[in-house]
Short mmCIF file of C-alpha atoms in Angstrom, two decimals:
data_model
loop_
_atom_site.label_atom_id
_atom_site.label_comp_id
_atom_site.label_asym_id
_atom_site.label_seq_id
_atom_site.Cartn_x
_atom_site.Cartn_y
_atom_site.Cartn_z
CA LYS Q 1 211.52 54.51 144.87
CA ALA Q 2 208.92 56.70 146.78
CA GLU Q 3 205.82 57.14 144.80
CA ALA Q 4 206.61 60.87 144.85
CA ASP Q 5 209.92 60.11 143.07
CA ILE Q 6 208.63 58.15 140.49
CA LYS Q 7 208.90 60.07 136.93
CA TYR Q 8 206.72 59.15 133.91
CA ASP Q 9 207.38 59.37 129.94
CA VAL Q 10 203.94 60.26 129.31
CA ILE Q 11 200.89 61.67 131.26
CA MET Q 12 197.61 61.70 129.95
CA VAL Q 13 194.98 64.15 130.86
CA ASP Q 14 191.44 63.71 130.03
CA ALA Q 15 189.00 66.58 130.85
CA TYR Q 16 185.43 66.96 129.95
CA GLN Q 17 182.83 69.88 130.71
CA ASP Q 18 180.55 71.93 128.54
CA ILE Q 19 182.35 75.02 127.72
CA THR Q 20 185.61 74.49 129.68
CA ILE Q 21 187.89 72.41 131.60
CA PRO Q 22 187.63 72.30 135.37
CA PHE Q 23 189.35 74.93 136.73
CA GLN Q 24 191.45 73.01 138.88
CA MET Q 25 193.27 71.61 135.60
CA SER Q 26 193.60 74.96 134.16
CA SER Q 27 195.91 76.38 137.08
CA VAL Q 28 199.60 77.07 137.05
CA GLU Q 29 199.61 74.89 140.20
CA PHE Q 30 198.26 71.78 138.25
CA PHE Q 31 200.62 71.93 135.22
CA THR Q 32 203.70 72.38 137.43
CA LEU Q 33 202.59 69.10 139.22
CA VAL Q 34 202.72 67.47 136.12
CA ARG Q 35 205.99 68.77 134.68
CA ASP Q 36 207.42 67.70 138.01
CA ARG Q 37 206.46 63.98 137.62
CA LEU Q 38 207.50 63.94 134.08
CA THR Q 39 210.82 62.55 132.94
CA GLU Q 40 213.26 65.17 131.29
CA ASP Q 41 211.84 63.89 127.81
CA GLY Q 42 208.36 63.27 129.02
CA VAL Q 43 205.31 64.67 127.34
CA MET Q 44 202.01 65.31 128.73
CA VAL Q 45 199.08 64.24 126.39
CA VAL Q 46 195.53 66.47 126.91
CA ASN Q 47 192.42 65.43 125.68
CA MET Q 48 189.83 68.44 126.22
CA ASN Q 49 186.14 68.01 125.10
CA MET Q 50 186.16 71.96 124.99
CA LYS Q 51 184.31 74.01 122.38
CA ASN Q 52 185.90 76.37 120.42
CA ARG Q 53 184.17 79.93 120.81
CA ILE Q 54 185.16 82.93 118.60
CA VAL Q 55 183.76 86.15 119.94
CA LEU Q 56 183.89 89.73 118.16
CA PHE Q 57 183.59 92.82 119.88
CA THR Q 58 182.58 95.04 116.98
CA ASN Q 59 180.83 98.36 115.24
CA ILE Q 60 181.42 100.36 112.60
CA LYS Q 61 181.07 103.37 115.15
CA GLY Q 62 184.19 104.14 117.01
CA GLY Q 63 184.28 105.23 120.72
CA VAL Q 64 181.49 102.96 121.78
CA GLY Q 65 183.71 100.77 124.16
CA LYS Q 66 184.58 97.70 122.09
CA THR Q 67 188.28 97.33 123.17
CA THR Q 68 187.19 98.04 127.01
CA LEU Q 69 184.41 95.65 126.88
CA CYS Q 70 186.87 92.97 125.03
CA GLY Q 71 189.49 93.18 127.76
CA LEU Q 72 186.86 93.11 130.82
CA PHE Q 73 185.24 90.11 129.19
CA ALA Q 74 188.67 88.52 128.85
CA THR Q 75 189.48 89.19 132.26
CA TYR Q 76 186.50 87.64 133.63
CA LEU Q 77 186.87 84.36 131.70
CA ALA Q 78 190.47 83.96 133.01
CA GLN Q 79 189.38 84.39 136.46
CA GLN Q 80 186.69 81.81 135.83
CA GLY Q 81 189.55 79.16 134.96
CA ILE Q 82 188.36 79.36 131.20
CA PRO Q 83 190.99 79.46 128.25
CA VAL Q 84 190.87 82.43 126.81
CA ALA Q 85 193.08 84.55 124.38
CA VAL Q 86 192.53 87.82 122.83
CA MET Q 87 193.03 88.99 119.04
CA ASP Q 88 193.53 92.74 118.44
CA ALA Q 89 192.14 93.48 115.16
CA ASP Q 90 191.71 97.41 115.28
CA ILE Q 91 194.10 99.51 113.44
CA GLN Q 92 194.77 101.47 116.37
CA GLN Q 93 195.94 98.32 118.53
CA SER Q 94 194.87 99.73 121.75
CA LEU Q 95 194.39 96.73 123.45
CA TYR Q 96 197.66 95.10 122.36
CA ARG Q 97 199.86 98.42 123.07
CA HIS Q 98 198.09 98.61 126.69
CA ARG Q 99 199.30 95.01 127.24
CA GLN Q 100 202.75 95.58 125.84
CA ARG Q 101 203.05 98.39 128.26
CA ASP Q 102 201.73 96.22 131.11
CA LEU Q 103 204.73 93.73 130.34
CA SER Q 104 207.12 96.69 130.18
CA ASP Q 105 206.34 97.91 133.73
CA ASN Q 106 206.11 94.35 135.26
CA PRO Q 107 207.96 91.87 132.81
CA THR Q 108 207.71 89.16 135.45
CA GLU Q 109 204.18 89.37 136.35
CA GLU Q 110 201.90 86.63 134.87
CA LEU Q 111 199.07 87.92 132.93
CA PRO Q 112 195.66 86.30 132.81
CA TRP Q 113 195.13 86.05 129.07
CA GLN Q 114 197.59 86.48 125.95
CA ILE Q 115 196.91 88.76 123.09
CA GLN Q 116 198.11 88.91 119.54
CA SER Q 117 197.75 91.62 116.97
CA ILE Q 118 196.12 91.05 113.37
CA ASN Q 119 196.74 92.86 110.46
CA THR Q 120 193.39 92.92 108.71
CA SER Q 121 195.00 94.38 105.50
CA ASP Q 122 196.69 90.96 105.01
CA ASP Q 123 193.92 88.78 103.28
CA GLU Q 124 196.17 85.66 102.99
CA MET Q 125 197.70 85.85 106.67
CA VAL Q 126 193.97 86.65 108.25
CA GLU Q 127 192.56 83.62 106.26
CA SER Q 128 195.24 81.15 107.37
CA LEU Q 129 195.13 82.45 110.89
CA VAL Q 130 191.51 82.18 111.37
CA LYS Q 131 191.36 78.48 110.15
CA LYS Q 132 194.03 77.90 112.90
CA LEU Q 133 191.73 80.05 115.50
CA LYS Q 134 189.03 77.55 114.71
CA SER Q 135 190.82 74.39 115.98
CA ILE Q 136 192.05 76.11 119.08
CA PRO Q 137 189.49 74.91 122.30
CA GLY Q 138 188.54 77.77 124.25
CA TRP Q 139 187.38 81.11 124.02
CA LEU Q 140 188.79 83.56 121.31
CA LEU Q 141 187.99 87.15 121.65
CA ILE Q 142 188.66 89.76 118.64
CA ASP Q 143 188.66 93.53 118.90
CA CYS Q 144 187.68 94.14 115.53
CA PRO Q 145 188.20 97.62 113.69
CA GLY Q 146 185.71 100.54 113.50
CA ASN Q 147 185.36 100.21 109.76
CA VAL Q 148 184.17 97.33 107.16
CA SER Q 149 186.46 98.41 104.47
CA ASP Q 150 189.23 95.69 105.04
CA HIS Q 151 188.39 92.66 102.85
CA ALA Q 152 190.17 90.41 105.10
CA LEU Q 153 187.72 91.01 107.78
CA LYS Q 154 184.82 88.68 106.01
CA TYR Q 155 187.07 85.71 107.25
CA ILE Q 156 186.74 87.14 110.63
CA TYR Q 157 183.01 87.47 110.29
CA GLN Q 158 182.33 84.21 108.86
CA ALA Q 159 184.12 82.38 111.51
CA ALA Q 160 182.45 84.01 114.43
CA ASP Q 161 180.00 82.26 116.92
CA LEU Q 162 179.06 85.66 118.67
CA ALA Q 163 179.23 89.14 118.02
CA ILE Q 164 179.05 91.85 120.75
CA VAL Q 165 177.91 95.30 119.47
CA PRO Q 166 178.25 97.95 121.77
CA PHE Q 167 176.46 101.29 121.03
CA SER Q 168 175.37 104.42 122.84
CA TYR Q 169 171.64 106.16 122.26
CA ASP Q 170 172.68 108.85 120.04
CA THR Q 171 171.46 109.28 116.75
CA ASP Q 172 174.45 109.05 114.63
CA THR Q 173 175.47 105.97 116.46
CA VAL Q 174 172.11 103.99 116.28
CA ASP Q 175 172.06 104.61 112.64
CA ALA Q 176 175.64 103.36 112.14
CA THR Q 177 174.97 100.59 114.41
CA LYS Q 178 171.83 99.56 112.14
CA LEU Q 179 174.00 100.11 108.74
CA PHE Q 180 176.76 97.91 110.26
CA CYS Q 181 174.63 94.93 111.28
CA ASP Q 182 173.03 94.91 107.96
CA LEU Q 183 176.08 94.60 106.33
CA PHE Q 184 177.29 91.97 109.12
CA LYS Q 185 174.45 89.72 108.72
CA ARG Q 186 175.14 89.40 104.91
CA VAL Q 187 178.08 87.70 105.39
CA SER Q 188 178.61 86.18 108.99
CA PRO Q 189 176.26 83.42 110.93
CA ALA Q 190 177.14 84.97 114.06
CA LYS Q 191 174.50 85.73 116.87
CA LEU Q 192 174.24 89.50 117.54
CA VAL Q 193 174.24 90.84 121.20
CA PHE Q 194 173.80 94.69 121.32
CA ILE Q 195 175.32 95.98 124.77
CA PRO Q 196 173.79 99.57 125.33
CA ASN Q 197 177.08 101.72 126.76
CA ASN Q 198 177.91 105.40 127.62
CA ILE Q 199 174.65 105.94 129.01
CA ILE Q 200 174.34 109.38 131.03
CA VAL Q 201 171.50 108.99 133.58
CA SER Q 202 169.85 112.25 134.22
CA ASP Q 203 166.14 113.93 133.43
CA GLU Q 204 167.69 116.08 130.50
CA ARG Q 205 169.52 113.06 128.80
CA ARG Q 206 166.57 110.56 129.51
CA GLU Q 207 164.33 112.94 127.30
CA GLN Q 208 166.84 112.91 124.64
CA VAL Q 209 167.35 109.12 124.53
CA LYS Q 210 163.28 108.93 124.36
CA LYS Q 211 163.69 111.46 121.34
CA ASP Q 212 166.51 109.30 119.79
CA ARG Q 213 164.55 105.85 120.35
#
């Protein structure tokens, strides 16, 4: 047989890099090539030395850009060839519903990242899901609800490596953000990263920002 016609029962892949696998080995083309060289019952065994990252987009204040930033960051990671998935834990399910509309409008379109909805009112389900998420190599982004009343959120907070906290420079949002961070740090070891958002650049607004600060 010609070498190109040889089929294998097992193909083993080792991919080592700091936070991700080489982008060539995460492409559809690569997995298609592997599949074509496998027998009908063949398997691909992958050993990837990739760290697990759970990143939250969170704040008790709504309308600060959590969902938008979560979606943008997921797309950025996917474009870099980094495995990423999104969990929508917001009660409004905005990100999840938007993705479903995308699929409805273009059923055959290959989307850059997958999304799953989470019902944070179900403690047992959330606790079980978080344990599974911690074992998945790659980046997992969670769009959190604008409240801290759901008891199951503690499992998400405790599992997080990083919390992205968008906020705007108005008095109510700054106060609410501080309150949220005080509560969050009691249950989570995650690092906090603050993202100023909804900034209006004008002389009048600049004076208001100075006052609010």
